[in-house]
Short mmCIF file of C-alpha atoms in Angstrom, two decimals:
data_model
loop_
_atom_site.label_atom_id
_atom_site.label_comp_id
_atom_site.label_asym_id
_atom_site.label_seq_id
_atom_site.Cartn_x
_atom_site.Cartn_y
_atom_site.Cartn_z
CA MET M 294 7.44 3.44 -31.57
CA THR M 295 5.88 6.94 -33.39
CA GLY M 296 5.21 7.38 -37.09
CA ASP M 297 3.22 9.22 -39.35
CA GLY M 298 3.32 7.83 -42.91
CA VAL M 299 2.27 4.37 -44.34
CA ASN M 300 5.76 3.12 -44.30
CA ASP M 301 5.83 3.58 -40.64
CA ALA M 302 2.63 1.28 -40.30
CA VAL M 303 4.45 -2.39 -40.02
CA ALA M 304 6.51 -1.02 -37.10
CA LEU M 305 4.01 0.69 -35.41
CA LYS M 306 1.87 -2.60 -35.49
CA ALA M 307 5.00 -4.62 -34.29
CA ALA M 308 5.60 -2.20 -31.47
CA ASP M 309 4.75 -2.41 -27.70
CA ILE M 310 2.92 1.04 -28.02
CA GLY M 311 2.53 2.33 -31.69
CA ILE M 312 1.87 6.07 -31.45
CA ALA M 313 0.59 7.88 -34.67
CA MET M 314 0.42 11.57 -35.54
CA GLY M 315 -2.86 13.06 -35.25
CA GLN M 316 -2.73 15.71 -37.12
CA THR M 317 -0.11 14.83 -39.72
CA GLY M 318 -0.37 11.09 -39.62
CA THR M 319 -2.20 8.92 -42.46
CA ASP M 320 -5.25 7.13 -41.88
CA VAL M 321 -3.12 3.70 -42.37
CA CYS M 322 -0.78 4.96 -39.74
CA LYS M 323 -3.48 5.67 -37.14
CA GLU M 324 -5.30 2.48 -37.84
CA ALA M 325 -2.02 0.43 -37.07
CA ALA M 326 -1.27 2.42 -33.65
CA ASP M 327 -2.19 1.72 -30.49
CA MET M 328 -2.23 5.40 -29.53
CA ILE M 329 -2.90 8.58 -31.72
CA LEU M 330 -1.27 11.90 -30.77
CA VAL M 331 -4.06 14.45 -31.38
CA LYS M 332 -1.73 17.52 -31.51
CA ASP M 333 1.50 15.91 -32.57
CA ASP M 334 3.11 17.38 -29.41
CA PHE M 335 5.77 14.94 -28.03
CA TYR M 336 6.15 16.56 -25.05
CA THR M 337 2.53 14.71 -23.99
CA ILE M 338 4.30 11.31 -24.50
CA MET M 339 7.06 12.14 -21.93
CA ALA M 340 4.00 13.03 -19.46
CA ALA M 341 2.16 10.00 -20.38
CA ILE M 342 5.41 7.72 -19.34
CA GLU M 343 5.88 9.82 -16.50
CA GLU M 344 2.32 9.20 -15.33
CA GLY M 345 2.35 5.72 -16.08
CA LYS M 346 5.51 4.72 -14.42
CA ALA M 347 3.97 6.51 -11.22
CA ILE M 348 0.87 4.71 -11.56
CA PHE M 349 2.48 1.29 -11.87
CA HIS M 350 4.74 2.01 -8.77
CA ASN M 351 2.20 3.13 -6.72
CA ILE M 352 0.06 0.35 -7.45
CA ARG M 353 2.87 -1.88 -6.07
CA ASN M 354 2.84 0.11 -3.06
CA PHE M 355 -0.71 -0.38 -2.92
CA VAL M 356 -0.34 -4.08 -2.84
CA ARG M 357 2.64 -4.27 -0.67
CA PHE M 358 0.64 -2.72 2.15
CA GLN M 359 -2.39 -4.11 1.54
CA LEU M 360 -0.98 -8.11 1.46
CA SER M 361 1.68 -7.30 4.04
CA THR M 362 -1.19 -6.34 6.81
CA SER M 363 -3.61 -9.08 5.56
CA ILE M 364 -0.65 -11.93 5.81
CA ALA M 365 0.15 -10.39 9.58
CA ALA M 366 -3.43 -10.64 10.59
CA LEU M 367 -3.77 -14.09 8.99
CA SER M 368 -0.50 -15.30 10.64
CA LEU M 369 -1.26 -13.89 13.94
CA ILE M 370 -4.68 -15.75 14.32
CA THR M 371 -3.03 -18.61 12.85
CA LEU M 372 -0.01 -19.01 15.21
CA SER M 373 -2.31 -18.53 18.21
CA THR M 374 -4.31 -21.41 17.13
CA VAL M 375 -1.32 -23.61 16.31
CA PHE M 376 0.29 -22.83 19.90
CA HIS M 377 -2.97 -22.89 21.91
CA PHE M 378 -2.80 -19.21 22.55
CA PRO M 379 -5.81 -17.05 23.31
CA ASN M 380 -6.91 -14.99 20.26
CA PRO M 381 -5.06 -11.78 20.34
CA LEU M 382 -7.90 -10.22 18.03
CA ASN M 383 -11.58 -10.74 17.98
CA ALA M 384 -13.55 -10.57 14.82
CA MET M 385 -14.53 -6.98 15.11
CA GLN M 386 -11.10 -5.65 16.10
CA ILE M 387 -9.90 -7.53 12.58
CA LEU M 388 -12.43 -6.19 10.62
CA TRP M 389 -11.59 -2.62 12.02
CA ILE M 390 -7.94 -3.35 10.88
CA ASN M 391 -8.89 -4.38 7.54
CA ILE M 392 -11.69 -2.01 6.44
CA ILE M 393 -11.14 1.09 8.47
CA MET M 394 -7.58 1.09 9.37
CA ASP M 395 -6.16 0.02 5.86
CA GLY M 396 -8.72 1.49 3.76
CA PRO M 397 -7.74 5.37 3.89
CA PRO M 398 -3.81 4.81 3.85
CA ALA M 399 -4.11 1.98 1.38
CA GLN M 400 -6.09 4.29 -0.89
CA SER M 401 -3.99 7.28 -0.45
CA LEU M 402 -0.98 5.35 -1.57
CA GLY M 403 -2.29 5.52 -5.04
CA VAL M 404 -1.75 9.35 -5.32
CA GLU M 405 2.09 9.31 -4.23
CA PRO M 406 3.77 12.00 -6.10
CA VAL M 407 6.04 10.82 -8.92
CA ASP M 408 9.41 9.57 -7.50
CA HIS M 409 12.25 10.97 -10.07
CA ASP M 410 14.58 8.20 -9.46
CA VAL M 411 11.74 6.24 -10.83
CA LEU M 412 11.42 7.95 -13.92
CA LYS M 413 15.43 7.32 -14.71
CA LYS M 414 14.92 3.56 -14.05
CA PRO M 415 14.94 1.87 -17.89
CA PRO M 416 11.68 0.35 -19.25
CA ARG M 417 10.55 -2.71 -17.81
CA LYS M 418 9.76 -5.66 -19.86
CA VAL M 419 6.50 -6.50 -20.53
CA THR M 420 6.75 -9.92 -19.57
CA ASP M 421 7.66 -8.88 -16.21
CA PRO M 422 5.56 -9.58 -13.49
CA MET M 423 4.33 -7.05 -11.16
CA ILE M 424 4.70 -9.01 -8.09
CA ASP M 425 8.36 -9.98 -8.45
CA ARG M 426 10.79 -11.55 -5.97
CA ARG M 427 11.77 -8.03 -4.32
CA LEU M 428 8.21 -7.13 -3.88
CA ILE M 429 7.39 -10.58 -2.25
CA ILE M 430 10.25 -10.29 0.39
CA ASN M 431 9.26 -6.62 1.11
CA ILE M 432 5.68 -8.06 1.75
CA ILE M 433 7.13 -11.09 4.04
CA THR M 434 9.28 -9.02 5.91
CA SER M 435 6.56 -6.14 6.76
CA ALA M 436 4.23 -9.09 7.70
CA VAL M 437 6.88 -10.79 10.01
CA VAL M 438 7.85 -7.51 11.54
CA ILE M 439 4.37 -6.97 12.65
CA VAL M 440 3.26 -10.51 13.52
CA VAL M 441 6.41 -10.59 15.90
CA GLY M 442 5.96 -7.08 17.49
CA THR M 443 2.27 -7.70 18.42
CA LEU M 444 2.94 -11.26 19.73
CA CYS M 445 5.50 -9.98 21.84
CA VAL M 446 3.43 -7.16 23.04
CA PHE M 447 0.56 -9.97 23.84
CA TYR M 448 2.90 -12.56 25.41
CA ALA M 449 4.02 -9.45 27.62
CA GLU M 450 0.60 -8.73 28.46
CA MET M 451 -0.61 -12.27 29.52
CA ARG M 452 2.28 -13.07 31.69
CA ASP M 453 -0.16 -13.50 34.64
CA GLY M 454 -1.81 -16.51 32.93
CA LYS M 455 -5.03 -14.30 32.17
CA VAL M 456 -6.13 -12.70 29.00
CA THR M 457 -8.15 -9.01 30.11
CA PRO M 458 -9.67 -6.56 27.77
CA ARG M 459 -6.69 -4.31 28.69
CA ASP M 460 -4.27 -7.15 27.18
CA THR M 461 -6.16 -7.46 24.10
CA THR M 462 -6.54 -3.52 23.74
CA MET M 463 -2.58 -3.06 24.24
CA THR M 464 -2.40 -5.84 21.22
CA PHE M 465 -4.74 -4.55 19.14
CA THR M 466 -3.29 -1.08 19.48
CA CYS M 467 -0.13 -2.02 18.93
CA PHE M 468 -0.77 -4.37 15.47
CA VAL M 469 -2.76 -0.78 14.54
CA PHE M 470 0.52 1.51 14.90
CA PHE M 471 2.85 -1.41 13.48
CA ASP M 472 0.31 -0.89 10.39
CA MET M 473 0.76 2.64 10.44
CA PHE M 474 4.63 2.48 10.48
CA ASN M 475 4.28 -0.10 7.64
CA ALA M 476 2.15 2.35 5.27
CA LEU M 477 4.97 4.87 5.97
CA SER M 478 7.43 2.56 4.75
CA CYS M 479 5.36 1.62 1.68
CA ARG M 480 5.25 4.75 0.31
CA SER M 481 8.86 4.02 -1.37
CA GLN M 482 10.43 1.06 -2.66
CA THR M 483 13.77 2.42 -2.54
CA LYS M 484 14.03 5.40 -0.01
CA PHE M 485 13.34 6.27 3.63
CA ILE M 486 10.23 7.89 4.60
CA PHE M 487 12.75 10.94 5.77
CA GLN M 488 13.97 11.03 2.04
CA ILE M 489 10.65 11.53 0.51
CA GLY M 490 9.51 13.83 2.90
CA PHE M 491 6.55 13.51 5.46
CA PHE M 492 4.51 16.36 3.82
CA SER M 493 4.87 15.37 0.04
CA ASN M 494 1.70 13.26 0.22
CA ARG M 495 -0.82 15.63 2.38
CA VAL M 496 -3.65 13.10 1.43
CA PHE M 497 -1.80 10.28 3.10
CA LEU M 498 -1.03 12.27 5.56
CA ILE M 499 -4.82 13.04 6.71
CA SER M 500 -5.69 9.59 5.97
CA VAL M 501 -2.92 8.27 8.67
CA LEU M 502 -4.18 10.75 11.31
CA LEU M 503 -7.77 9.98 10.62
CA SER M 504 -7.04 6.49 11.32
CA ILE M 505 -5.19 7.19 14.48
CA ALA M 506 -7.75 9.38 15.43
CA GLY M 507 -10.35 6.37 14.88
CA GLN M 508 -8.36 4.10 16.92
CA MET M 509 -8.33 6.46 19.83
CA ALA M 510 -11.93 6.61 19.51
CA VAL M 511 -12.18 2.72 19.60
CA ILE M 512 -10.44 2.92 23.00
CA TYR M 513 -11.63 5.71 24.89
CA PHE M 514 -15.39 6.22 23.42
CA PRO M 515 -17.81 3.87 25.72
CA PRO M 516 -20.12 3.00 22.98
CA LEU M 517 -17.34 1.76 20.79
CA GLN M 518 -15.42 0.13 23.51
CA TYR M 519 -18.57 -1.91 24.26
CA VAL M 520 -18.87 -3.03 20.40
CA PHE M 521 -14.72 -3.62 20.13
CA GLN M 522 -14.40 -5.10 23.41
CA THR M 523 -11.83 -2.57 24.24
CA GLU M 524 -10.79 -0.69 27.51
CA ALA M 525 -9.07 2.95 28.05
CA LEU M 526 -5.29 2.45 28.45
CA SER M 527 -3.30 4.70 30.57
CA ALA M 528 0.55 6.18 30.80
CA SER M 529 0.83 4.40 33.82
CA GLY M 530 -0.21 0.73 32.33
CA LYS M 531 -2.87 0.29 35.14
#
């Protein structure tokens, strides 16, 4: 709701967001409003709505990525404990996933460019929760894919009944790459990555590449191999 006169004060006060004119608005109108349009330029309202919707949806993308990864890691350890499997990931590897691998991609989701389809959607209700049923389903689906894929790799690697550093390294690496693909899918709730473009968010692309480079260092750099208990992987699988 916008207004500039004394008669608009009641409506501005009752509105979810009341906007008063900064140059032509009365003092009563300004006091009743939530915001003041300093230059009386209505275009800035459109820009603010666009930015607000982008921030809201980027927060949802961030939450989806962080929760799905955390749930996947927790479920992986829980299932291994319940079914008396050896732990597929050690403590240092879990810390690496939660802090290093998830951090940069998650932060870069916050600067995702505005999706024009989002701007066409009607305003949401004030009472609508940020984490709705659809988002919960997306989070659970992503977590299930990561857990099932990682457990399948772990089971295939330990068919001989022994768990070697190579087995845990393979499982660790597969979890990380599942996580990176999850980050790609979290860039939009309604579109595929091919529709929004790989290069539309260069910050995200750089963060993912740096995360992958860090994972390669953990696998092939001897001092980090000792810390994370990993082993160099080869294309031959030996």
